């Protein structure tokens, strides 16, 4: 097949994946991607386990080592069929603790220790480096097969250049669809959809090649079996130790590889999907392995001497003139490699940003955690991390010299990733596991893996000198990298796996038994081990000094304004409060921490809240509840807790109602005095000037002046009475609404022009996004404009910024529209935020206010009659009001106040 066609098809395929991911993201954002939540898409996403190693390398492994390749499929099959309960527990913990990665799970389990998160992150990045190099190498080699007889015009200078272009393209795709936004659940719908599509592609490609080999090149199943009997594979001898070791490390990889944890736990939308995956995923692996041996046997018979068996899937069709089939096989291998790199880069970048970059920013930032664009920092760090991870993979590919044995590179990564296994399994089943034991075990295991397996694999002579390999450091032969403690003659893979995991586990168990967990770690241990009992985990907060508005401001910079405001509003409603500011109770702080953990990880979320709360963490006394495990005590405690919460909520509601009534009483008394003054003043002026007008010899100029004063005072009195009557009509829901259709943009323009007469002398700027404002609304347009005018006039009147700016933001959500009016002034004090919508409420003196304090009360009643609402929106840096309105008001639809 011409190389130019291969390049063109590859580009079209990548663009198609871009399109699929883009459409999936858009539909998911609109809630129209129901098929994505099916167990089949979840199962297909698990095929990320089948990388270029299994697509190309399994055939090569069968050609070199016989049936040893089956261990790569046997390990995950045993996990999904025999250890299904472990997977279910991991998924349940992931959902309960809102973990974003395997590093986040380890960190959260062991007292939300960021040190452990850093250790797991560094280990995972190091272990993934050779694996990413393997994928780059496989795609590069496959390009090389097609480019063998290519004219110089199309050929790239060398394989390194090809690998560099591939790494760059994968980095671009991953950044575009893996870091488009900061999802609180860390789910990437577009990427998962593309991965599911690639899963189908690589399965179809491998089955197509296998079927062609069996019934195209050979004469069917009988002929293939005869060829197998006559081949070297028939003489393969089982090596029990290596076979068992490969099976074990493959099983561990399903749990500990960052990319597998990403799709298995983080991307899981329904725990019940595991039921389907427990049999469907092993079935998928069976189909992927079905034709491995036939392809290897036929390839060994027909290939030229010295041919790379890893590429038999491609070279066999090409050698027989089957260009279309070879192209399909190439796309299958390309899908296997790219899907792995994309998901691994997303998982690793999440770990780097959550456990290294963001904690460093918190430590170095001069101000408290609520300052700065944390959301932008996290996204930027993830994008840079993706590039760095792929650059490291490319660097390993260069240093290793492009070794042709794909399986050997994959095993190095598997053993490295398996170092997390003791801490992971121990953490979810043993409450006595401590962060000291976990840290020591992982560091020791990682160091041995690095010394005995990883470093010797880099380059022809490795990064370890030949003398050190032969004599050990300082002549200590018992410390030779591949003969530790004097045990020689073992397979290098088995040797490294045995010593690293053995010493890792021993250190973990020993130090966990001699150390004592901290309070938060103890509570988290109970939550993880007993996750099916419904325990929520560590509520390690006492009532701190932070204000809810400060917490909202911080949450908006991490979750985004919309999601943070919805969360705070729901929490306030759960406490029986209206608005966006719940009380910072221990339960609320724990819920907020879990919400933030979904975006920045458990350890970072804990640290950020600690900065605002002032370190008000759990005390040792809180652990008494953990020790009291008798069923009667637990039931009685639960009853008391429920009663206590109910009493606290009732008391808080009564206290707030009393404070509000007291404040309103004061406001009302002040208003009665003020309204009598407001009524008496114009009436006194009217009477006095009318008496003057009765003088017969009054000059005409003065007569006209006094008549104008009487007219203005009468208008002032009329406005006051009109406001009172209007408010009474609105409150009684007796207002007649004139429903019509209008463009929201035009209504806002009308309000801006009408309110321009308020303090026209000051410099006042508007910030608007005109395209978002263009939408039809069916409502009483005059009443709606009245609310707009009031809010804009208040901003022009009271915004105390030197250069006043009013930002008007419009967002549409299904059949409702949300309109925010946000200025850059000093805002409204928290103590008065609950009173500003009450009648007679004023925040300033009468002369400055220029009214009786009825404006916002009227606005609230208008919005209620229009089927919408208006609320004060805290945490925006200035005074902010949010209006919600149905796009089409239905008859009788009234929003409760």
PDB file of C-alpha atoms in Angstrom, residues 322-597:
ATOM      1  CA  UNK A 322      -3.594  -7.652   1.359  1.00  0.00           C
ATOM      2  CA  UNK A 323      -3.163  -3.870   1.609  1.00  0.00           C
ATOM      3  CA  UNK A 324      -6.672  -3.162   2.893  1.00  0.00           C
ATOM      4  CA  UNK A 325      -6.395  -5.769   5.634  1.00  0.00           C
ATOM      5  CA  UNK A 326      -2.945  -4.439   6.568  1.00  0.00           C
ATOM      6  CA  UNK A 327      -4.415  -0.938   6.814  1.00  0.00           C
ATOM      7  CA  UNK A 328      -7.176  -2.213   9.101  1.00  0.00           C
ATOM      8  CA  UNK A 329      -4.550  -3.950  11.254  1.00  0.00           C
ATOM      9  CA  UNK A 330      -2.521  -0.756  11.371  1.00  0.00           C
ATOM     10  CA  UNK A 331      -5.554   1.210  12.595  1.00  0.00           C
ATOM     11  CA  UNK A 332      -6.172  -1.464  15.233  1.00  0.00           C
ATOM     12  CA  UNK A 333      -2.620  -1.191  16.520  1.00  0.00           C
ATOM     13  CA  UNK A 334      -2.786   2.586  16.281  1.00  0.00           C
ATOM     14  CA  UNK A 335      -5.987   2.539  18.374  1.00  0.00           C
ATOM     15  CA  UNK A 336      -4.375   0.259  20.965  1.00  0.00           C
ATOM     16  CA  UNK A 337      -1.397   2.561  21.403  1.00  0.00           C
ATOM     17  CA  UNK A 338      -3.144   5.924  21.279  1.00  0.00           C
ATOM     18  CA  UNK A 339      -5.959   5.025  23.690  1.00  0.00           C
ATOM     19  CA  UNK A 340      -3.450   3.886  26.294  1.00  0.00           C
ATOM     20  CA  UNK A 341      -1.308   7.005  25.969  1.00  0.00           C
ATOM     21  CA  UNK A 342      -4.297   9.353  26.137  1.00  0.00           C
ATOM     22  CA  UNK A 343      -5.855   7.859  29.271  1.00  0.00           C
ATOM     23  CA  UNK A 344      -2.488   7.354  30.996  1.00  0.00           C
ATOM     24  CA  UNK A 345      -1.531  10.968  30.298  1.00  0.00           C
ATOM     25  CA  UNK A 346      -4.863  12.207  31.700  1.00  0.00           C
ATOM     26  CA  UNK A 347      -4.504  10.101  34.865  1.00  0.00           C
ATOM     27  CA  UNK A 348      -0.873  11.062  35.439  1.00  0.00           C
ATOM     28  CA  UNK A 349      -1.462  14.764  34.782  1.00  0.00           C
ATOM     29  CA  UNK A 350      -4.316  14.733  37.311  1.00  0.00           C
ATOM     30  CA  UNK A 351      -2.004  13.186  39.898  1.00  0.00           C
ATOM     31  CA  UNK A 352       0.806  15.667  39.205  1.00  0.00           C
ATOM     32  CA  UNK A 353      -1.480  18.711  39.433  1.00  0.00           C
ATOM     33  CA  UNK A 354      -3.367  17.528  42.527  1.00  0.00           C
ATOM     34  CA  UNK A 355      -0.439  16.238  44.579  1.00  0.00           C
ATOM     35  CA  UNK A 356       2.568  18.261  43.444  1.00  0.00           C
ATOM     36  CA  UNK A 357       1.684  21.523  41.688  1.00  0.00           C
ATOM     37  CA  UNK A 358      -1.344  22.669  43.691  1.00  0.00           C
ATOM     38  CA  UNK A 359       0.163  21.830  47.123  1.00  0.00           C
ATOM     39  CA  UNK A 360       3.321  23.718  46.114  1.00  0.00           C
ATOM     40  CA  UNK A 361       1.181  26.683  45.122  1.00  0.00           C
ATOM     41  CA  UNK A 362      -0.606  26.554  48.472  1.00  0.00           C
ATOM     42  CA  UNK A 363       2.702  26.449  50.319  1.00  0.00           C
ATOM     43  CA  UNK A 364       4.241  29.322  48.353  1.00  0.00           C
ATOM     44  CA  UNK A 365       1.175  31.552  47.984  1.00  0.00           C
ATOM     45  CA  UNK A 366       1.336  34.662  50.113  1.00  0.00           C
ATOM     46  CA  UNK A 367      -2.388  34.974  50.632  1.00  0.00           C
ATOM     47  CA  UNK A 368      -4.993  32.514  51.884  1.00  0.00           C
ATOM     48  CA  UNK A 369      -6.313  29.718  49.759  1.00  0.00           C
ATOM     49  CA  UNK A 370      -9.273  31.625  48.415  1.00  0.00           C
ATOM     50  CA  UNK A 371      -7.061  34.009  46.440  1.00  0.00           C
ATOM     51  CA  UNK A 372      -5.877  33.355  42.953  1.00  0.00           C
ATOM     52  CA  UNK A 373      -7.277  31.394  40.050  1.00  0.00           C
ATOM     53  CA  UNK A 374      -6.895  27.847  41.365  1.00  0.00           C
ATOM     54  CA  UNK A 375      -9.002  26.475  38.544  1.00  0.00           C
ATOM     55  CA  UNK A 376      -6.741  27.994  35.895  1.00  0.00           C
ATOM     56  CA  UNK A 377      -3.640  26.842  37.775  1.00  0.00           C
ATOM     57  CA  UNK A 378      -4.869  23.235  37.910  1.00  0.00           C
ATOM     58  CA  UNK A 379      -5.829  23.127  34.229  1.00  0.00           C
ATOM     59  CA  UNK A 380      -2.552  24.718  33.136  1.00  0.00           C
ATOM     60  CA  UNK A 381      -0.505  22.349  35.272  1.00  0.00           C
ATOM     61  CA  UNK A 382      -2.370  19.359  33.825  1.00  0.00           C
ATOM     62  CA  UNK A 383      -1.729  20.479  30.272  1.00  0.00           C
ATOM     63  CA  UNK A 384       1.960  20.984  30.968  1.00  0.00           C
ATOM     64  CA  UNK A 385       2.091  17.623  32.771  1.00  0.00           C
ATOM     65  CA  UNK A 386       0.643  15.838  29.739  1.00  0.00           C
ATOM     66  CA  UNK A 387       3.399  17.280  27.588  1.00  0.00           C
ATOM     67  CA  UNK A 388       6.036  16.367  30.168  1.00  0.00           C
ATOM     68  CA  UNK A 389       4.793  12.771  30.518  1.00  0.00           C
ATOM     69  CA  UNK A 390       4.872  12.193  26.763  1.00  0.00           C
ATOM     70  CA  UNK A 391       8.289  13.866  26.559  1.00  0.00           C
ATOM     71  CA  UNK A 392       9.589  11.426  29.189  1.00  0.00           C
ATOM     72  CA  UNK A 393       8.172   8.501  27.219  1.00  0.00           C
ATOM     73  CA  UNK A 394       9.875   9.770  24.089  1.00  0.00           C
ATOM     74  CA  UNK A 395      13.116  10.229  26.043  1.00  0.00           C
ATOM     75  CA  UNK A 396      12.995   6.624  27.279  1.00  0.00           C
ATOM     76  CA  UNK A 397      12.351   5.473  23.711  1.00  0.00           C
ATOM     77  CA  UNK A 398      15.456   7.347  22.588  1.00  0.00           C
ATOM     78  CA  UNK A 399      17.663   6.125  25.440  1.00  0.00           C
ATOM     79  CA  UNK A 400      16.544   2.507  25.205  1.00  0.00           C
ATOM     80  CA  UNK A 401      17.492   2.438  21.545  1.00  0.00           C
ATOM     81  CA  UNK A 402      14.063   1.247  20.419  1.00  0.00           C
ATOM     82  CA  UNK A 403      14.351  -2.310  21.687  1.00  0.00           C
ATOM     83  CA  UNK A 404      12.261  -4.575  19.492  1.00  0.00           C
ATOM     84  CA  UNK A 405      10.900  -6.751  22.321  1.00  0.00           C
ATOM     85  CA  UNK A 406       7.658  -4.991  23.262  1.00  0.00           C
ATOM     86  CA  UNK A 407       6.730  -7.517  25.970  1.00  0.00           C
ATOM     87  CA  UNK A 408       9.939  -6.877  27.922  1.00  0.00           C
ATOM     88  CA  UNK A 409       9.195  -3.154  28.119  1.00  0.00           C
ATOM     89  CA  UNK A 410       5.623  -3.818  29.251  1.00  0.00           C
ATOM     90  CA  UNK A 411       6.739  -6.107  32.078  1.00  0.00           C
ATOM     91  CA  UNK A 412       9.021  -3.383  33.456  1.00  0.00           C
ATOM     92  CA  UNK A 413       6.025  -1.039  33.723  1.00  0.00           C
ATOM     93  CA  UNK A 414       3.817  -3.736  35.303  1.00  0.00           C
ATOM     94  CA  UNK A 415       6.298  -4.467  38.100  1.00  0.00           C
ATOM     95  CA  UNK A 416       6.717  -0.755  38.812  1.00  0.00           C
ATOM     96  CA  UNK A 417       2.970  -0.158  39.036  1.00  0.00           C
ATOM     97  CA  UNK A 418       2.550  -3.210  41.298  1.00  0.00           C
ATOM     98  CA  UNK A 419       4.502  -1.484  44.094  1.00  0.00           C
ATOM     99  CA  UNK A 420       1.279   0.290  45.104  1.00  0.00           C
ATOM    100  CA  UNK A 421      -0.550  -3.020  45.635  1.00  0.00           C
ATOM    101  CA  UNK A 422       0.339  -3.752  49.315  1.00  0.00           C
ATOM    102  CA  UNK A 423      -0.705  -0.261  50.452  1.00  0.00           C
ATOM    103  CA  UNK A 424      -3.843  -0.413  48.298  1.00  0.00           C
ATOM    104  CA  UNK A 425      -5.108  -3.828  49.388  1.00  0.00           C
ATOM    105  CA  UNK A 426      -4.010  -3.315  52.986  1.00  0.00           C
ATOM    106  CA  UNK A 427      -5.695   0.078  53.103  1.00  0.00           C
ATOM    107  CA  UNK A 428      -9.131  -1.147  52.072  1.00  0.00           C
ATOM    108  CA  UNK A 429      -9.164  -4.316  54.204  1.00  0.00           C
ATOM    109  CA  UNK A 430      -7.019  -3.570  57.284  1.00  0.00           C
ATOM    110  CA  UNK A 431      -7.839  -0.719  59.634  1.00  0.00           C
ATOM    111  CA  UNK A 432      -4.455  -1.043  61.295  1.00  0.00           C
ATOM    112  CA  UNK A 433      -2.558   0.005  58.154  1.00  0.00           C
ATOM    113  CA  UNK A 434      -0.742   3.314  58.687  1.00  0.00           C
ATOM    114  CA  UNK A 435       0.766   5.943  56.438  1.00  0.00           C
ATOM    115  CA  UNK A 436       4.192   5.201  57.904  1.00  0.00           C
ATOM    116  CA  UNK A 437       4.047   1.587  56.771  1.00  0.00           C
ATOM    117  CA  UNK A 438       2.579   2.510  53.387  1.00  0.00           C
ATOM    118  CA  UNK A 439       5.235   5.136  52.696  1.00  0.00           C
ATOM    119  CA  UNK A 440       8.134   2.926  53.782  1.00  0.00           C
ATOM    120  CA  UNK A 441       6.879  -0.077  51.812  1.00  0.00           C
ATOM    121  CA  UNK A 442       6.342   1.847  48.585  1.00  0.00           C
ATOM    122  CA  UNK A 443       9.667   3.694  48.785  1.00  0.00           C
ATOM    123  CA  UNK A 444      11.608   0.451  49.413  1.00  0.00           C
ATOM    124  CA  UNK A 445       9.781  -1.449  46.671  1.00  0.00           C
ATOM    125  CA  UNK A 446      10.162   1.402  44.212  1.00  0.00           C
ATOM    126  CA  UNK A 447      13.880   1.748  44.937  1.00  0.00           C
ATOM    127  CA  UNK A 448      14.497  -1.965  44.325  1.00  0.00           C
ATOM    128  CA  UNK A 449      12.469  -1.875  41.092  1.00  0.00           C
ATOM    129  CA  UNK A 450      14.405   1.144  39.941  1.00  0.00           C
ATOM    130  CA  UNK A 451      17.768  -0.429  40.799  1.00  0.00           C
ATOM    131  CA  UNK A 452      17.139  -3.999  39.698  1.00  0.00           C
ATOM    132  CA  UNK A 453      14.910  -3.603  36.646  1.00  0.00           C
ATOM    133  CA  UNK A 454      14.289  -0.089  35.352  1.00  0.00           C
ATOM    134  CA  UNK A 455      17.794   1.411  35.212  1.00  0.00           C
ATOM    135  CA  UNK A 456      19.437  -1.690  33.667  1.00  0.00           C
ATOM    136  CA  UNK A 457      16.834  -1.558  30.864  1.00  0.00           C
ATOM    137  CA  UNK A 458      17.720   1.933  29.628  1.00  0.00           C
ATOM    138  CA  UNK A 459      20.125   1.825  26.701  1.00  0.00           C
ATOM    139  CA  UNK A 460      22.393  -0.951  25.529  1.00  0.00           C
ATOM    140  CA  UNK A 461      24.392  -1.006  28.707  1.00  0.00           C
ATOM    141  CA  UNK A 462      21.694   0.610  30.806  1.00  0.00           C
ATOM    142  CA  UNK A 463      22.306   3.554  33.113  1.00  0.00           C
ATOM    143  CA  UNK A 464      24.237   1.209  35.380  1.00  0.00           C
ATOM    144  CA  UNK A 465      27.815   0.446  34.456  1.00  0.00           C
ATOM    145  CA  UNK A 466      28.890  -3.059  33.473  1.00  0.00           C
ATOM    146  CA  UNK A 467      31.241  -3.250  36.456  1.00  0.00           C
ATOM    147  CA  UNK A 468      28.424  -2.491  38.870  1.00  0.00           C
ATOM    148  CA  UNK A 469      26.268  -5.143  37.213  1.00  0.00           C
ATOM    149  CA  UNK A 470      29.086  -7.707  37.609  1.00  0.00           C
ATOM    150  CA  UNK A 471      30.587  -6.764  40.986  1.00  0.00           C
ATOM    151  CA  UNK A 472      27.910  -4.742  42.738  1.00  0.00           C
ATOM    152  CA  UNK A 473      28.418  -1.328  44.393  1.00  0.00           C
ATOM    153  CA  UNK A 474      31.773  -0.974  46.188  1.00  0.00           C
ATOM    154  CA  UNK A 475      32.559  -4.606  45.330  1.00  0.00           C
ATOM    155  CA  UNK A 476      29.599  -5.933  47.347  1.00  0.00           C
ATOM    156  CA  UNK A 477      28.564  -8.818  45.112  1.00  0.00           C
ATOM    157  CA  UNK A 478      25.468  -9.557  47.197  1.00  0.00           C
ATOM    158  CA  UNK A 479      24.094  -6.174  46.059  1.00  0.00           C
ATOM    159  CA  UNK A 480      24.390  -6.807  42.338  1.00  0.00           C
ATOM    160  CA  UNK A 481      21.255  -5.408  40.640  1.00  0.00           C
ATOM    161  CA  UNK A 482      20.158  -8.766  39.234  1.00  0.00           C
ATOM    162  CA  UNK A 483      21.518 -10.971  42.043  1.00  0.00           C
ATOM    163  CA  UNK A 484      20.415  -9.282  45.264  1.00  0.00           C
ATOM    164  CA  UNK A 485      21.350 -10.940  48.546  1.00  0.00           C
ATOM    165  CA  UNK A 486      23.439 -13.468  46.656  1.00  0.00           C
ATOM    166  CA  UNK A 487      20.512 -15.143  44.897  1.00  0.00           C
ATOM    167  CA  UNK A 488      21.758 -15.659  41.358  1.00  0.00           C
ATOM    168  CA  UNK A 489      20.346 -17.358  38.303  1.00  0.00           C
ATOM    169  CA  UNK A 490      16.787 -16.022  38.568  1.00  0.00           C
ATOM    170  CA  UNK A 491      15.040 -14.469  35.593  1.00  0.00           C
ATOM    171  CA  UNK A 492      15.633 -10.661  35.877  1.00  0.00           C
ATOM    172  CA  UNK A 493      11.909 -10.003  35.834  1.00  0.00           C
ATOM    173  CA  UNK A 494      11.149 -12.573  38.550  1.00  0.00           C
ATOM    174  CA  UNK A 495      14.128 -11.416  40.580  1.00  0.00           C
ATOM    175  CA  UNK A 496      13.032  -7.780  40.616  1.00  0.00           C
ATOM    176  CA  UNK A 497       9.371  -8.613  41.231  1.00  0.00           C
ATOM    177  CA  UNK A 498      10.150 -11.017  44.072  1.00  0.00           C
ATOM    178  CA  UNK A 499      12.478  -8.766  46.061  1.00  0.00           C
ATOM    179  CA  UNK A 500      10.634  -5.497  45.479  1.00  0.00           C
ATOM    180  CA  UNK A 501       7.187  -6.786  46.453  1.00  0.00           C
ATOM    181  CA  UNK A 502       8.490  -8.973  49.279  1.00  0.00           C
ATOM    182  CA  UNK A 503      10.402  -6.177  51.014  1.00  0.00           C
ATOM    183  CA  UNK A 504       7.633  -3.723  50.193  1.00  0.00           C
ATOM    184  CA  UNK A 505       5.042  -5.910  51.933  1.00  0.00           C
ATOM    185  CA  UNK A 506       7.291  -6.686  54.910  1.00  0.00           C
ATOM    186  CA  UNK A 507       8.029  -3.007  55.507  1.00  0.00           C
ATOM    187  CA  UNK A 508       4.342  -2.126  55.157  1.00  0.00           C
ATOM    188  CA  UNK A 509       3.204  -4.763  57.652  1.00  0.00           C
ATOM    189  CA  UNK A 510       6.003  -4.235  60.173  1.00  0.00           C
ATOM    190  CA  UNK A 511       5.861  -0.446  60.370  1.00  0.00           C
ATOM    191  CA  UNK A 512       2.057  -0.433  60.362  1.00  0.00           C
ATOM    192  CA  UNK A 513       2.064  -2.706  63.416  1.00  0.00           C
ATOM    193  CA  UNK A 514       4.596  -0.633  65.388  1.00  0.00           C
ATOM    194  CA  UNK A 515       3.190   2.808  64.489  1.00  0.00           C
ATOM    195  CA  UNK A 516      -0.123   4.368  65.493  1.00  0.00           C
ATOM    196  CA  UNK A 517      -2.418   6.116  63.008  1.00  0.00           C
ATOM    197  CA  UNK A 518      -3.447   9.723  63.520  1.00  0.00           C
ATOM    198  CA  UNK A 519      -7.051  10.737  64.247  1.00  0.00           C
ATOM    199  CA  UNK A 520      -8.087  11.503  60.672  1.00  0.00           C
ATOM    200  CA  UNK A 521      -6.236   8.413  59.431  1.00  0.00           C
ATOM    201  CA  UNK A 522      -8.073   6.261  61.962  1.00  0.00           C
ATOM    202  CA  UNK A 523     -11.451   7.597  60.888  1.00  0.00           C
ATOM    203  CA  UNK A 524     -10.598   7.198  57.213  1.00  0.00           C
ATOM    204  CA  UNK A 525      -9.514   3.626  57.880  1.00  0.00           C
ATOM    205  CA  UNK A 526     -12.938   2.840  59.322  1.00  0.00           C
ATOM    206  CA  UNK A 527     -14.642   4.509  56.353  1.00  0.00           C
ATOM    207  CA  UNK A 528     -12.607   2.574  53.794  1.00  0.00           C
ATOM    208  CA  UNK A 529     -12.712  -0.834  55.447  1.00  0.00           C
ATOM    209  CA  UNK A 530     -16.412  -0.584  56.333  1.00  0.00           C
ATOM    210  CA  UNK A 531     -17.490   1.271  53.200  1.00  0.00           C
ATOM    211  CA  UNK A 532     -20.458  -1.062  52.644  1.00  0.00           C
ATOM    212  CA  UNK A 533     -21.841  -0.186  56.078  1.00  0.00           C
ATOM    213  CA  UNK A 534     -22.568   3.332  54.870  1.00  0.00           C
ATOM    214  CA  UNK A 535     -20.088   5.191  57.079  1.00  0.00           C
ATOM    215  CA  UNK A 536     -19.216   8.567  55.668  1.00  0.00           C
ATOM    216  CA  UNK A 537     -15.639   8.778  56.855  1.00  0.00           C
ATOM    217  CA  UNK A 538     -13.789  11.447  58.707  1.00  0.00           C
ATOM    218  CA  UNK A 539     -15.807  14.502  59.567  1.00  0.00           C
ATOM    219  CA  UNK A 540     -12.596  15.943  60.926  1.00  0.00           C
ATOM    220  CA  UNK A 541     -13.759  19.505  61.387  1.00  0.00           C
ATOM    221  CA  UNK A 542     -14.953  21.510  64.304  1.00  0.00           C
ATOM    222  CA  UNK A 543     -16.765  24.782  63.770  1.00  0.00           C
ATOM    223  CA  UNK A 544     -13.977  27.050  62.561  1.00  0.00           C
ATOM    224  CA  UNK A 545     -13.551  30.766  62.112  1.00  0.00           C
ATOM    225  CA  UNK A 546     -14.117  30.933  58.353  1.00  0.00           C
ATOM    226  CA  UNK A 547     -17.127  32.698  56.927  1.00  0.00           C
ATOM    227  CA  UNK A 548     -19.338  30.849  54.478  1.00  0.00           C
ATOM    228  CA  UNK A 549     -18.772  33.628  51.942  1.00  0.00           C
ATOM    229  CA  UNK A 550     -15.009  33.026  52.048  1.00  0.00           C
ATOM    230  CA  UNK A 551     -15.575  29.308  51.506  1.00  0.00           C
ATOM    231  CA  UNK A 552     -17.889  30.066  48.579  1.00  0.00           C
ATOM    232  CA  UNK A 553     -15.288  32.346  47.036  1.00  0.00           C
ATOM    233  CA  UNK A 554     -12.673  29.589  47.274  1.00  0.00           C
ATOM    234  CA  UNK A 555     -15.026  26.924  45.916  1.00  0.00           C
ATOM    235  CA  UNK A 556     -15.913  29.057  42.900  1.00  0.00           C
ATOM    236  CA  UNK A 557     -12.252  29.250  41.920  1.00  0.00           C
ATOM    237  CA  UNK A 558     -11.992  25.467  41.938  1.00  0.00           C
ATOM    238  CA  UNK A 559     -15.391  24.125  40.900  1.00  0.00           C
ATOM    239  CA  UNK A 560     -16.484  27.060  38.778  1.00  0.00           C
ATOM    240  CA  UNK A 561     -19.057  29.678  39.767  1.00  0.00           C
ATOM    241  CA  UNK A 562     -22.147  27.808  38.588  1.00  0.00           C
ATOM    242  CA  UNK A 563     -21.411  24.468  40.233  1.00  0.00           C
ATOM    243  CA  UNK A 564     -20.140  26.021  43.477  1.00  0.00           C
ATOM    244  CA  UNK A 565     -23.209  28.238  43.811  1.00  0.00           C
ATOM    245  CA  UNK A 566     -25.584  25.324  43.198  1.00  0.00           C
ATOM    246  CA  UNK A 567     -23.760  23.257  45.820  1.00  0.00           C
ATOM    247  CA  UNK A 568     -23.851  26.021  48.440  1.00  0.00           C
ATOM    248  CA  UNK A 569     -27.492  26.775  47.672  1.00  0.00           C
ATOM    249  CA  UNK A 570     -28.418  23.103  48.130  1.00  0.00           C
ATOM    250  CA  UNK A 571     -26.494  22.912  51.406  1.00  0.00           C
ATOM    251  CA  UNK A 572     -28.200  26.063  52.680  1.00  0.00           C
ATOM    252  CA  UNK A 573     -31.597  24.626  51.755  1.00  0.00           C
ATOM    253  CA  UNK A 574     -30.730  21.423  53.617  1.00  0.00           C
ATOM    254  CA  UNK A 575     -30.139  23.572  56.697  1.00  0.00           C
ATOM    255  CA  UNK A 576     -33.489  25.269  56.224  1.00  0.00           C
ATOM    256  CA  UNK A 577     -31.966  28.502  54.945  1.00  0.00           C
ATOM    257  CA  UNK A 578     -32.593  30.544  51.820  1.00  0.00           C
ATOM    258  CA  UNK A 579     -29.760  31.849  49.686  1.00  0.00           C
ATOM    259  CA  UNK A 580     -26.193  30.720  49.091  1.00  0.00           C
ATOM    260  CA  UNK A 581     -24.580  30.831  52.535  1.00  0.00           C
ATOM    261  CA  UNK A 582     -25.047  27.752  54.761  1.00  0.00           C
ATOM    262  CA  UNK A 583     -23.673  27.705  58.263  1.00  0.00           C
ATOM    263  CA  UNK A 584     -20.079  26.325  58.308  1.00  0.00           C
ATOM    264  CA  UNK A 585     -21.014  23.295  60.420  1.00  0.00           C
ATOM    265  CA  UNK A 586     -18.742  20.215  60.597  1.00  0.00           C
ATOM    266  CA  UNK A 587     -21.156  18.319  58.325  1.00  0.00           C
ATOM    267  CA  UNK A 588     -21.106  21.090  55.743  1.00  0.00           C
ATOM    268  CA  UNK A 589     -17.313  21.351  55.839  1.00  0.00           C
ATOM    269  CA  UNK A 590     -17.015  17.585  55.327  1.00  0.00           C
ATOM    270  CA  UNK A 591     -19.411  17.747  52.350  1.00  0.00           C
ATOM    271  CA  UNK A 592     -17.497  20.694  50.889  1.00  0.00           C
ATOM    272  CA  UNK A 593     -14.219  18.831  51.278  1.00  0.00           C
ATOM    273  CA  UNK A 594     -15.597  15.836  49.375  1.00  0.00           C
ATOM    274  CA  UNK A 595     -16.903  18.133  46.650  1.00  0.00           C
ATOM    275  CA  UNK A 596     -13.544  19.891  46.241  1.00  0.00           C
ATOM    276  CA  UNK A 597     -11.714  16.551  46.348  1.00  0.00           C
TER     277      UNK A 597
END
